[in-house]
PDB file of C-alpha atoms and ligand atoms in Angstrom:
ATOM      1  CA  UNK A   2       0.655  23.807   7.978  1.00 46.00           C
ATOM      2  CA  UNK A   3      -2.201  23.699   9.850  1.00 49.00           C
ATOM      3  CA  UNK A   4      -5.305  22.743   7.174  1.00 51.00           C
ATOM      4  CA  UNK A   5      -8.404  23.848   8.326  1.00 54.00           C
ATOM      5  CA  UNK A   6     -11.120  21.090   7.619  1.00 55.00           C
ATOM      6  CA  UNK A   7     -14.128  22.939   5.785  1.00 53.00           C
ATOM      7  CA  UNK A   8     -16.296  20.345   6.688  1.00 49.00           C
ATOM      8  CA  UNK A   9     -16.267  20.805  10.282  1.00 50.00           C
ATOM      9  CA  UNK A  10     -17.778  24.192   9.581  1.00 52.00           C
ATOM     10  CA  UNK A  11     -20.202  23.292   6.732  1.00 53.00           C
ATOM     11  CA  UNK A  12     -21.597  20.282   7.967  1.00 78.00           C
ATOM     12  CA  UNK A  13     -23.891  21.489  10.564  1.00 87.00           C
ATOM     13  CA  UNK A  14     -25.429  23.634   8.080  1.00 88.00           C
ATOM     14  CA  UNK A  15     -26.115  21.011   5.565  1.00 86.00           C
ATOM     15  CA  UNK A  16     -27.531  18.602   8.090  1.00 86.00           C
ATOM     16  CA  UNK A  17     -29.741  21.298   9.184  1.00 88.00           C
ATOM     17  CA  UNK A  18     -30.639  23.304   6.320  1.00 90.00           C
ATOM     18  CA  UNK A  19     -29.374  21.422   3.293  1.00 86.00           C
ATOM     19  CA  UNK A  20     -30.924  19.440   0.677  1.00 84.00           C
ATOM     20  CA  UNK A  21     -32.186  16.620   2.842  1.00 82.00           C
ATOM     21  CA  UNK A  22     -33.685  19.346   5.324  1.00 86.00           C
ATOM     22  CA  UNK A  23     -37.119  20.851   4.723  1.00 91.00           C
ATOM     23  CA  UNK A  24     -35.644  23.621   6.699  1.00 95.00           C
ATOM     24  CA  UNK A  25     -34.229  26.790   4.966  1.00 97.00           C
ATOM     25  CA  UNK A  26     -32.879  28.473   7.893  1.00 98.00           C
ATOM     26  CA  UNK A  27     -31.748  27.558  11.362  1.00 97.00           C
ATOM     27  CA  UNK A  28     -30.086  29.541  13.725  1.00 98.00           C
ATOM     28  CA  UNK A  29     -27.736  28.091  16.599  1.00 97.00           C
ATOM     29  CA  UNK A  30     -27.075  29.858  19.892  1.00 98.00           C
ATOM     30  CA  UNK A  31     -27.385  32.967  18.348  1.00 98.00           C
ATOM     31  CA  UNK A  32     -26.285  35.850  20.641  1.00 98.00           C
ATOM     32  CA  UNK A  33     -25.842  39.649  19.955  1.00 98.00           C
ATOM     33  CA  UNK A  34     -24.722  41.924  23.109  1.00 98.00           C
ATOM     34  CA  UNK A  35     -24.369  45.880  22.819  1.00 98.00           C
ATOM     35  CA  UNK A  36     -22.238  46.940  25.640  1.00 95.00           C
ATOM     36  CA  UNK A  37     -23.786  45.251  28.910  1.00 93.00           C
ATOM     37  CA  UNK A  38     -27.006  44.378  27.030  1.00 97.00           C
ATOM     38  CA  UNK A  39     -28.113  41.023  25.533  1.00 98.00           C
ATOM     39  CA  UNK A  40     -30.540  41.888  22.688  1.00 98.00           C
ATOM     40  CA  UNK A  41     -30.283  38.357  21.302  1.00 98.00           C
ATOM     41  CA  UNK A  42     -29.935  35.566  23.999  1.00 97.00           C
ATOM     42  CA  UNK A  43     -28.715  32.382  22.414  1.00 97.00           C
ATOM     43  CA  UNK A  44     -31.510  31.930  19.824  1.00 98.00           C
ATOM     44  CA  UNK A  45     -32.260  28.712  18.286  1.00 98.00           C
ATOM     45  CA  UNK A  46     -34.526  29.554  15.541  1.00 98.00           C
ATOM     46  CA  UNK A  47     -35.871  27.089  12.854  1.00 97.00           C
ATOM     47  CA  UNK A  48     -37.949  27.949   9.401  1.00 97.00           C
ATOM     48  CA  UNK A  49     -39.468  25.640   7.194  1.00 95.00           C
ATOM     49  CA  UNK A  50     -39.029  26.354   3.307  1.00 93.00           C
ATOM     50  CA  UNK A  51     -42.086  28.672   2.135  1.00 93.00           C
ATOM     51  CA  UNK A  52     -43.114  29.221   5.717  1.00 95.00           C
ATOM     52  CA  UNK A  53     -44.756  32.467   6.632  1.00 96.00           C
ATOM     53  CA  UNK A  54     -43.881  33.313  10.448  1.00 97.00           C
ATOM     54  CA  UNK A  55     -44.708  36.157  12.235  1.00 97.00           C
ATOM     55  CA  UNK A  56     -42.560  37.568  14.970  1.00 97.00           C
ATOM     56  CA  UNK A  57     -44.081  39.281  17.947  1.00 94.00           C
ATOM     57  CA  UNK A  58     -42.940  40.779  21.151  1.00 93.00           C
ATOM     58  CA  UNK A  59     -42.414  43.784  23.482  1.00 92.00           C
ATOM     59  CA  UNK A  60     -40.753  46.692  22.154  1.00 92.00           C
ATOM     60  CA  UNK A  61     -37.175  46.371  22.862  1.00 94.00           C
ATOM     61  CA  UNK A  62     -37.518  42.313  22.730  1.00 95.00           C
ATOM     62  CA  UNK A  63     -34.823  42.235  20.185  1.00 97.00           C
ATOM     63  CA  UNK A  64     -36.875  41.495  16.889  1.00 96.00           C
ATOM     64  CA  UNK A  65     -35.381  43.766  14.884  1.00 95.00           C
ATOM     65  CA  UNK A  66     -31.868  42.871  15.913  1.00 97.00           C
ATOM     66  CA  UNK A  67     -32.628  39.125  15.186  1.00 98.00           C
ATOM     67  CA  UNK A  68     -33.765  40.086  11.666  1.00 96.00           C
ATOM     68  CA  UNK A  69     -30.276  42.334  11.117  1.00 96.00           C
ATOM     69  CA  UNK A  70     -28.364  39.426  12.248  1.00 98.00           C
ATOM     70  CA  UNK A  71     -29.762  37.197   9.513  1.00 97.00           C
ATOM     71  CA  UNK A  72     -28.969  39.935   6.881  1.00 95.00           C
ATOM     72  CA  UNK A  73     -25.844  40.610   7.868  1.00 95.00           C
ATOM     73  CA  UNK A  74     -26.472  43.971   8.944  1.00 94.00           C
ATOM     74  CA  UNK A  75     -25.244  42.848  12.577  1.00 97.00           C
ATOM     75  CA  UNK A  76     -22.499  40.885  13.363  1.00 97.00           C
ATOM     76  CA  UNK A  77     -23.402  38.312  16.137  1.00 98.00           C
ATOM     77  CA  UNK A  78     -21.290  38.091  19.246  1.00 98.00           C
ATOM     78  CA  UNK A  79     -21.687  34.435  19.118  1.00 98.00           C
ATOM     79  CA  UNK A  80     -23.489  31.495  17.556  1.00 98.00           C
ATOM     80  CA  UNK A  81     -24.119  30.288  14.201  1.00 97.00           C
ATOM     81  CA  UNK A  82     -26.639  31.260  11.327  1.00 98.00           C
ATOM     82  CA  UNK A  83     -27.343  28.143   8.800  1.00 97.00           C
ATOM     83  CA  UNK A  84     -29.494  28.869   5.672  1.00 97.00           C
ATOM     84  CA  UNK A  85     -29.852  26.977   2.684  1.00 95.00           C
ATOM     85  CA  UNK A  86     -27.169  24.465   3.553  1.00 93.00           C
ATOM     86  CA  UNK A  87     -24.333  26.860   4.204  1.00 94.00           C
ATOM     87  CA  UNK A  88     -22.782  28.691   7.238  1.00 96.00           C
ATOM     88  CA  UNK A  89     -23.423  32.041   6.626  1.00 97.00           C
ATOM     89  CA  UNK A  90     -22.874  33.148   9.992  1.00 97.00           C
ATOM     90  CA  UNK A  91     -19.715  35.299   8.719  1.00 96.00           C
ATOM     91  CA  UNK A  92     -20.876  36.097   5.200  1.00 96.00           C
ATOM     92  CA  UNK A  93     -21.225  39.603   3.845  1.00 95.00           C
ATOM     93  CA  UNK A  94     -24.643  41.109   3.555  1.00 93.00           C
ATOM     94  CA  UNK A  95     -24.543  41.329  -0.307  1.00 90.00           C
ATOM     95  CA  UNK A  96     -23.586  37.864  -0.755  1.00 94.00           C
ATOM     96  CA  UNK A  97     -26.737  36.901   1.609  1.00 95.00           C
ATOM     97  CA  UNK A  98     -28.780  38.827  -0.743  1.00 92.00           C
ATOM     98  CA  UNK A  99     -27.072  37.074  -3.682  1.00 91.00           C
ATOM     99  CA  UNK A 100     -28.067  33.781  -2.070  1.00 94.00           C
ATOM    100  CA  UNK A 101     -31.719  34.716  -1.557  1.00 95.00           C
ATOM    101  CA  UNK A 102     -31.926  36.982   1.465  1.00 96.00           C
ATOM    102  CA  UNK A 103     -33.996  39.722   0.873  1.00 92.00           C
ATOM    103  CA  UNK A 104     -34.910  42.328   3.610  1.00 88.00           C
ATOM    104  CA  UNK A 105     -37.517  45.159   3.787  1.00 81.00           C
ATOM    105  CA  UNK A 106     -36.226  47.270   6.983  1.00 71.00           C
ATOM    106  CA  UNK A 107     -37.975  48.886   9.212  1.00 64.00           C
ATOM    107  CA  UNK A 108     -37.372  52.328   8.253  1.00 66.00           C
ATOM    108  CA  UNK A 109     -38.365  52.874   4.496  1.00 66.00           C
ATOM    109  CA  UNK A 110     -35.571  52.381   2.008  1.00 81.00           C
ATOM    110  CA  UNK A 111     -36.761  53.491  -1.218  1.00 92.00           C
ATOM    111  CA  UNK A 112     -35.062  56.209  -3.458  1.00 94.00           C
ATOM    112  CA  UNK A 113     -37.548  58.865  -2.884  1.00 95.00           C
ATOM    113  CA  UNK A 114     -36.282  61.318  -5.744  1.00 97.00           C
ATOM    114  CA  UNK A 115     -36.657  58.431  -7.900  1.00 97.00           C
ATOM    115  CA  UNK A 116     -39.762  57.173  -9.914  1.00 97.00           C
ATOM    116  CA  UNK A 117     -41.477  53.984  -8.941  1.00 97.00           C
ATOM    117  CA  UNK A 118     -40.032  52.447 -12.289  1.00 96.00           C
ATOM    118  CA  UNK A 119     -36.526  53.730 -11.485  1.00 95.00           C
ATOM    119  CA  UNK A 120     -36.565  52.453  -7.781  1.00 96.00           C
ATOM    120  CA  UNK A 121     -37.696  48.832  -9.385  1.00 95.00           C
ATOM    121  CA  UNK A 122     -34.651  49.085 -11.684  1.00 93.00           C
ATOM    122  CA  UNK A 123     -32.170  49.371  -8.879  1.00 91.00           C
ATOM    123  CA  UNK A 124     -32.777  45.581  -7.493  1.00 90.00           C
ATOM    124  CA  UNK A 125     -33.511  44.305 -11.055  1.00 92.00           C
ATOM    125  CA  UNK A 126     -29.931  45.277 -12.131  1.00 89.00           C
ATOM    126  CA  UNK A 127     -28.549  43.032  -9.618  1.00 84.00           C
ATOM    127  CA  UNK A 128     -30.504  39.873 -11.102  1.00 83.00           C
ATOM    128  CA  UNK A 129     -31.758  40.558 -14.891  1.00 76.00           C
ATOM    129  CA  UNK A 130     -29.611  40.781 -17.613  1.00 75.00           C
ATOM    130  CA  UNK A 131     -31.379  42.482 -19.969  1.00 76.00           C
ATOM    131  CA  UNK A 132     -35.587  42.543 -20.065  1.00 84.00           C
ATOM    132  CA  UNK A 133     -35.841  45.259 -17.693  1.00 87.00           C
ATOM    133  CA  UNK A 134     -39.232  46.411 -19.018  1.00 90.00           C
ATOM    134  CA  UNK A 135     -40.770  42.840 -18.921  1.00 92.00           C
ATOM    135  CA  UNK A 136     -39.781  42.179 -15.403  1.00 93.00           C
ATOM    136  CA  UNK A 137     -40.625  45.821 -14.275  1.00 95.00           C
ATOM    137  CA  UNK A 138     -44.189  45.488 -15.796  1.00 95.00           C
ATOM    138  CA  UNK A 139     -44.733  42.188 -14.074  1.00 95.00           C
ATOM    139  CA  UNK A 140     -43.891  43.728 -10.572  1.00 96.00           C
ATOM    140  CA  UNK A 141     -45.882  46.979 -11.158  1.00 97.00           C
ATOM    141  CA  UNK A 142     -48.971  45.015 -11.795  1.00 96.00           C
ATOM    142  CA  UNK A 143     -48.253  42.418  -9.170  1.00 95.00           C
ATOM    143  CA  UNK A 144     -48.027  45.181  -6.677  1.00 96.00           C
ATOM    144  CA  UNK A 145     -50.507  47.637  -7.881  1.00 95.00           C
ATOM    145  CA  UNK A 146     -48.429  50.204  -9.168  1.00 97.00           C
ATOM    146  CA  UNK A 147     -48.666  49.913 -12.878  1.00 97.00           C
ATOM    147  CA  UNK A 148     -50.604  53.717 -12.651  1.00 98.00           C
ATOM    148  CA  UNK A 149     -47.579  55.217 -10.588  1.00 98.00           C
ATOM    149  CA  UNK A 150     -44.700  53.756 -12.663  1.00 97.00           C
ATOM    150  CA  UNK A 151     -43.932  57.243 -13.483  1.00 98.00           C
ATOM    151  CA  UNK A 152     -44.998  58.928 -10.208  1.00 98.00           C
ATOM    152  CA  UNK A 153     -41.822  60.202  -8.057  1.00 98.00           C
ATOM    153  CA  UNK A 154     -41.635  57.732  -4.932  1.00 97.00           C
ATOM    154  CA  UNK A 155     -41.964  60.582  -2.483  1.00 96.00           C
ATOM    155  CA  UNK A 156     -45.331  61.316  -3.803  1.00 97.00           C
ATOM    156  CA  UNK A 157     -46.825  58.163  -3.371  1.00 96.00           C
ATOM    157  CA  UNK A 158     -49.136  57.224  -0.417  1.00 94.00           C
ATOM    158  CA  UNK A 159     -47.623  55.551   2.477  1.00 92.00           C
ATOM    159  CA  UNK A 160     -49.152  52.088   1.427  1.00 93.00           C
ATOM    160  CA  UNK A 161     -47.850  52.650  -2.114  1.00 95.00           C
ATOM    161  CA  UNK A 162     -44.733  53.104  -0.642  1.00 94.00           C
ATOM    162  CA  UNK A 163     -44.814  50.067   1.221  1.00 93.00           C
ATOM    163  CA  UNK A 164     -45.953  48.054  -1.685  1.00 95.00           C
ATOM    164  CA  UNK A 165     -42.975  49.373  -3.716  1.00 95.00           C
ATOM    165  CA  UNK A 166     -40.592  48.200  -1.043  1.00 94.00           C
ATOM    166  CA  UNK A 167     -42.010  44.921  -0.819  1.00 95.00           C
ATOM    167  CA  UNK A 168     -41.840  44.956  -5.007  1.00 95.00           C
ATOM    168  CA  UNK A 169     -38.025  45.856  -4.661  1.00 94.00           C
ATOM    169  CA  UNK A 170     -37.032  43.202  -2.147  1.00 93.00           C
ATOM    170  CA  UNK A 171     -39.309  40.413  -4.526  1.00 94.00           C
ATOM    171  CA  UNK A 172     -37.228  41.604  -7.613  1.00 92.00           C
ATOM    172  CA  UNK A 173     -34.322  40.154  -6.306  1.00 91.00           C
ATOM    173  CA  UNK A 174     -36.095  36.587  -6.472  1.00 92.00           C
ATOM    174  CA  UNK A 175     -35.294  35.881  -2.719  1.00 95.00           C
ATOM    175  CA  UNK A 176     -35.968  32.514  -1.289  1.00 96.00           C
ATOM    176  CA  UNK A 177     -36.316  34.221   2.417  1.00 97.00           C
ATOM    177  CA  UNK A 178     -37.888  37.562   2.600  1.00 97.00           C
ATOM    178  CA  UNK A 179     -37.467  39.362   5.924  1.00 96.00           C
ATOM    179  CA  UNK A 180     -39.967  42.273   6.683  1.00 95.00           C
ATOM    180  CA  UNK A 181     -39.739  44.575   9.441  1.00 93.00           C
ATOM    181  CA  UNK A 182     -43.104  46.105  10.450  1.00 91.00           C
ATOM    182  CA  UNK A 183     -44.316  46.373   6.910  1.00 92.00           C
ATOM    183  CA  UNK A 184     -48.013  47.722   8.115  1.00 92.00           C
ATOM    184  CA  UNK A 185     -46.876  50.113  10.394  1.00 89.00           C
ATOM    185  CA  UNK A 186     -48.940  53.275  10.195  1.00 89.00           C
ATOM    186  CA  UNK A 187     -51.038  51.901   7.421  1.00 92.00           C
ATOM    187  CA  UNK A 188     -55.118  52.068   7.105  1.00 93.00           C
ATOM    188  CA  UNK A 189     -57.103  49.083   7.057  1.00 93.00           C
ATOM    189  CA  UNK A 190     -57.494  48.766   3.843  1.00 94.00           C
ATOM    190  CA  UNK A 191     -53.885  49.046   2.798  1.00 94.00           C
ATOM    191  CA  UNK A 192     -53.017  46.708   5.964  1.00 95.00           C
ATOM    192  CA  UNK A 193     -55.470  44.152   4.136  1.00 94.00           C
ATOM    193  CA  UNK A 194     -53.681  44.536   0.519  1.00 94.00           C
ATOM    194  CA  UNK A 195     -50.374  43.711   2.359  1.00 95.00           C
ATOM    195  CA  UNK A 196     -51.927  40.609   4.339  1.00 96.00           C
ATOM    196  CA  UNK A 197     -52.855  39.201   0.853  1.00 95.00           C
ATOM    197  CA  UNK A 198     -49.547  40.137  -1.012  1.00 95.00           C
ATOM    198  CA  UNK A 199     -47.694  38.255   1.809  1.00 96.00           C
ATOM    199  CA  UNK A 200     -50.077  35.325   1.612  1.00 95.00           C
ATOM    200  CA  UNK A 201     -49.826  34.972  -1.951  1.00 94.00           C
ATOM    201  CA  UNK A 202     -45.626  35.097  -2.020  1.00 95.00           C
ATOM    202  CA  UNK A 203     -45.265  32.407   0.425  1.00 94.00           C
ATOM    203  CA  UNK A 204     -48.360  30.263  -1.026  1.00 92.00           C
ATOM    204  CA  UNK A 205     -47.439  31.053  -4.663  1.00 92.00           C
ATOM    205  CA  UNK A 206     -43.408  31.798  -4.682  1.00 92.00           C
ATOM    206  CA  UNK A 207     -42.593  29.307  -2.264  1.00 91.00           C
ATOM    207  CA  UNK A 208     -40.726  32.004  -0.464  1.00 96.00           C
ATOM    208  CA  UNK A 209     -40.359  31.707   3.288  1.00 97.00           C
ATOM    209  CA  UNK A 210     -41.413  34.939   5.239  1.00 97.00           C
ATOM    210  CA  UNK A 211     -40.407  36.216   8.650  1.00 97.00           C
ATOM    211  CA  UNK A 212     -42.705  39.202   9.545  1.00 97.00           C
ATOM    212  CA  UNK A 213     -42.111  41.504  12.489  1.00 95.00           C
ATOM    213  CA  UNK A 214     -45.483  42.733  13.283  1.00 91.00           C
ATOM    214  CA  UNK A 215     -47.057  44.486  16.596  1.00 81.00           C
ATOM    215  CA  UNK A 216     -50.907  44.489  15.045  1.00 83.00           C
ATOM    216  CA  UNK A 217     -52.326  41.110  16.342  1.00 85.00           C
ATOM    217  CA  UNK A 218     -55.204  41.000  14.053  1.00 89.00           C
ATOM    218  CA  UNK A 219     -52.929  41.612  11.358  1.00 93.00           C
ATOM    219  CA  UNK A 220     -50.680  38.383  12.459  1.00 95.00           C
ATOM    220  CA  UNK A 221     -53.847  36.373  12.774  1.00 94.00           C
ATOM    221  CA  UNK A 222     -54.460  37.093   8.832  1.00 94.00           C
ATOM    222  CA  UNK A 223     -51.225  35.959   7.707  1.00 95.00           C
ATOM    223  CA  UNK A 224     -49.208  33.611  10.159  1.00 88.00           C
ATOM    224  CA  UNK A 225     -48.910  29.637  10.141  1.00 80.00           C
ATOM    225  CA  UNK A 226     -46.674  29.968  13.228  1.00 94.00           C
ATOM    226  CA  UNK A 227     -45.977  32.798  15.652  1.00 96.00           C
ATOM    227  CA  UNK A 228     -42.710  33.160  17.614  1.00 97.00           C
ATOM    228  CA  UNK A 229     -42.741  35.334  20.561  1.00 95.00           C
ATOM    229  CA  UNK A 230     -39.607  36.975  21.415  1.00 96.00           C
ATOM    230  CA  UNK A 231     -38.808  38.895  25.046  1.00 95.00           C
ATOM    231  CA  UNK A 232     -36.155  40.071  26.196  1.00 95.00           C
ATOM    232  CA  UNK A 233     -34.086  38.389  23.509  1.00 97.00           C
ATOM    233  CA  UNK A 234     -35.156  35.064  23.916  1.00 97.00           C
ATOM    234  CA  UNK A 235     -38.188  32.734  22.270  1.00 97.00           C
ATOM    235  CA  UNK A 236     -40.547  32.988  25.263  1.00 95.00           C
ATOM    236  CA  UNK A 237     -43.427  30.866  22.662  1.00 95.00           C
ATOM    237  CA  UNK A 238     -43.997  29.274  19.608  1.00 96.00           C
ATOM    238  CA  UNK A 239     -46.813  28.094  18.342  1.00 96.00           C
ATOM    239  CA  UNK A 240     -50.219  28.590  16.108  1.00 95.00           C
ATOM    240  CA  UNK A 241     -51.760  31.577  16.315  1.00 93.00           C
ATOM    241  CA  UNK A 242     -54.483  30.355  18.154  1.00 93.00           C
ATOM    242  CA  UNK A 243     -52.342  29.103  20.711  1.00 94.00           C
ATOM    243  CA  UNK A 244     -50.504  32.192  21.318  1.00 93.00           C
ATOM    244  CA  UNK A 245     -53.625  34.240  21.838  1.00 90.00           C
ATOM    245  CA  UNK A 246     -54.823  31.809  24.484  1.00 91.00           C
ATOM    246  CA  UNK A 247     -51.644  31.834  26.619  1.00 92.00           C
ATOM    247  CA  UNK A 248     -52.064  33.943  29.324  1.00 92.00           C
ATOM    248  CA  UNK A 249     -48.174  34.575  29.792  1.00 91.00           C
ATOM    249  CA  UNK A 250     -48.326  36.032  26.196  1.00 90.00           C
ATOM    250  CA  UNK A 251     -51.460  38.256  27.110  1.00 87.00           C
ATOM    251  CA  UNK A 252     -49.298  39.351  29.985  1.00 86.00           C
ATOM    252  CA  UNK A 253     -45.784  40.262  28.429  1.00 83.00           C
ATOM    253  CA  UNK A 254     -46.997  41.620  25.136  1.00 71.00           C
ATOM    254  CA  UNK A 255     -50.777  42.074  24.457  1.00 57.00           C
ATOM    255  CA  UNK A 256     -50.718  43.547  27.928  1.00 55.00           C
ATOM    256  CA  UNK A 257     -48.786  46.644  26.708  1.00 53.00           C
ATOM    257  CA  UNK A 258     -52.025  47.789  24.566  1.00 48.00           C
ATOM    258  CA  UNK A 259     -54.899  46.144  26.174  1.00 43.00           C
TER     259      UNK A 259
HETATM  260  P1  ADP B   4     -37.526  45.571  18.650  1.00 89.29           P
HETATM  261  O1  ADP B   4     -37.254  45.316  17.165  1.00 89.29           O
HETATM  262  O2  ADP B   4     -37.973  44.080  19.419  1.00 89.29           O
HETATM  263  O3  ADP B   4     -38.094  46.568  19.148  1.00 89.29           O
HETATM  264  P2  ADP B   4     -34.775  45.904  18.838  1.00 89.29           P
HETATM  265  O4  ADP B   4     -34.199  44.518  18.642  1.00 89.29           O
HETATM  266  O5  ADP B   4     -34.829  47.248  18.019  1.00 89.29           O
HETATM  267  O6  ADP B   4     -36.146  45.140  19.421  1.00 89.29           O
HETATM  268  O7  ADP B   4     -33.672  46.168  20.302  1.00 89.29           O
HETATM  269  C1  ADP B   4     -33.687  45.213  21.401  1.00 89.29           C
HETATM  270  C2  ADP B   4     -32.610  45.870  22.287  1.00 89.29           C
HETATM  271  O8  ADP B   4     -31.287  46.175  21.632  1.00 89.29           O
HETATM  272  C3  ADP B   4     -33.047  47.332  23.029  1.00 89.29           C
HETATM  273  O9  ADP B   4     -32.803  47.074  24.200  1.00 89.29           O
HETATM  274  C4  ADP B   4     -32.621  48.287  22.363  1.00 89.29           C
HETATM  275  O10 ADP B   4     -32.362  49.425  22.843  1.00 89.29           O
HETATM  276  C5  ADP B   4     -31.246  47.399  22.215  1.00 89.29           C
HETATM  277  N1  ADP B   4     -30.293  48.032  20.720  1.00 89.29           N
HETATM  278  C6  ADP B   4     -30.882  47.676  19.669  1.00 89.29           C
HETATM  279  N2  ADP B   4     -30.015  48.156  18.425  1.00 89.29           N
HETATM  280  C7  ADP B   4     -28.939  48.792  19.436  1.00 89.29           C
HETATM  281  C8  ADP B   4     -27.730  49.384  18.943  1.00 89.29           C
HETATM  282  N3  ADP B   4     -27.188  49.282  17.623  1.00 89.29           N
HETATM  283  N4  ADP B   4     -26.716  49.412  19.858  1.00 89.29           N
HETATM  284  C9  ADP B   4     -27.053  49.717  21.117  1.00 89.29           C
HETATM  285  N5  ADP B   4     -28.410  48.938  21.274  1.00 89.29           N
HETATM  286  C10 ADP B   4     -29.158  48.343  20.636  1.00 89.29           C
HETATM  287 MG1   MG B   5     -38.094  46.909  16.059  1.00 89.29          MG
END
């Protein structure tokens, strides 16, 4: 009988994202093809524990696809995903959530017919045994939704809905939080509130974040480092100052609306 040696598969994960490493996430040669189109093209991406990284790039660059590979929403064509000492490449989504990967999708995924408090109960049920009331209140206060606790989610403003969704993702007590365009369509004030919340989540909770965003001013207000994706590959990586000053980045990305 052929005995498969599990260490062959898990060793790179331990080396790259295990206890001896400060990295929480590493992808290796991660690839996703849709028919003849390569949406993610052999991406090696690394993220440190507690880091807040912004992912930018033109429409169709492969940003959402990349995050969906990390959550398990999409299955890679090739390559590996190492997270927190484990090879999670083939792990089902719900197990990734249990291990601390939480996602706020591009399309809002709150329950519109439920109240704010009922919405929060959905993720809390997965992690809390009893004290729902205490945890619910903590999250409502933190995300400035206490006054809206009995409001039906569909009656919330767009900014409140975004805060609720981030609150729901944080209710799962993640180690890695992925956000796809969390401030799209928000006012300047609402955007500033989300920026503060995300910075706080990275600094105070030690949660690592990957934030996809188009608004370069928002990116500048939150990011340590920025990764620019273009045609499925990492085009540039650096500080926001480096990225803003890069003429090639301006050409492929900022050129779009400037
Ligand atoms: P971004 O989020 O950067 O705008 P996406 O990751 O959504 O880009 O898309 C990357 C490329 O992959 C695009 O060309 C898009 O049309 C294609 N794509 C994304 N999802 C699918 C899918 N489910 N089926 C086929 N093509 C897809
Ligand atoms: Mg997208």
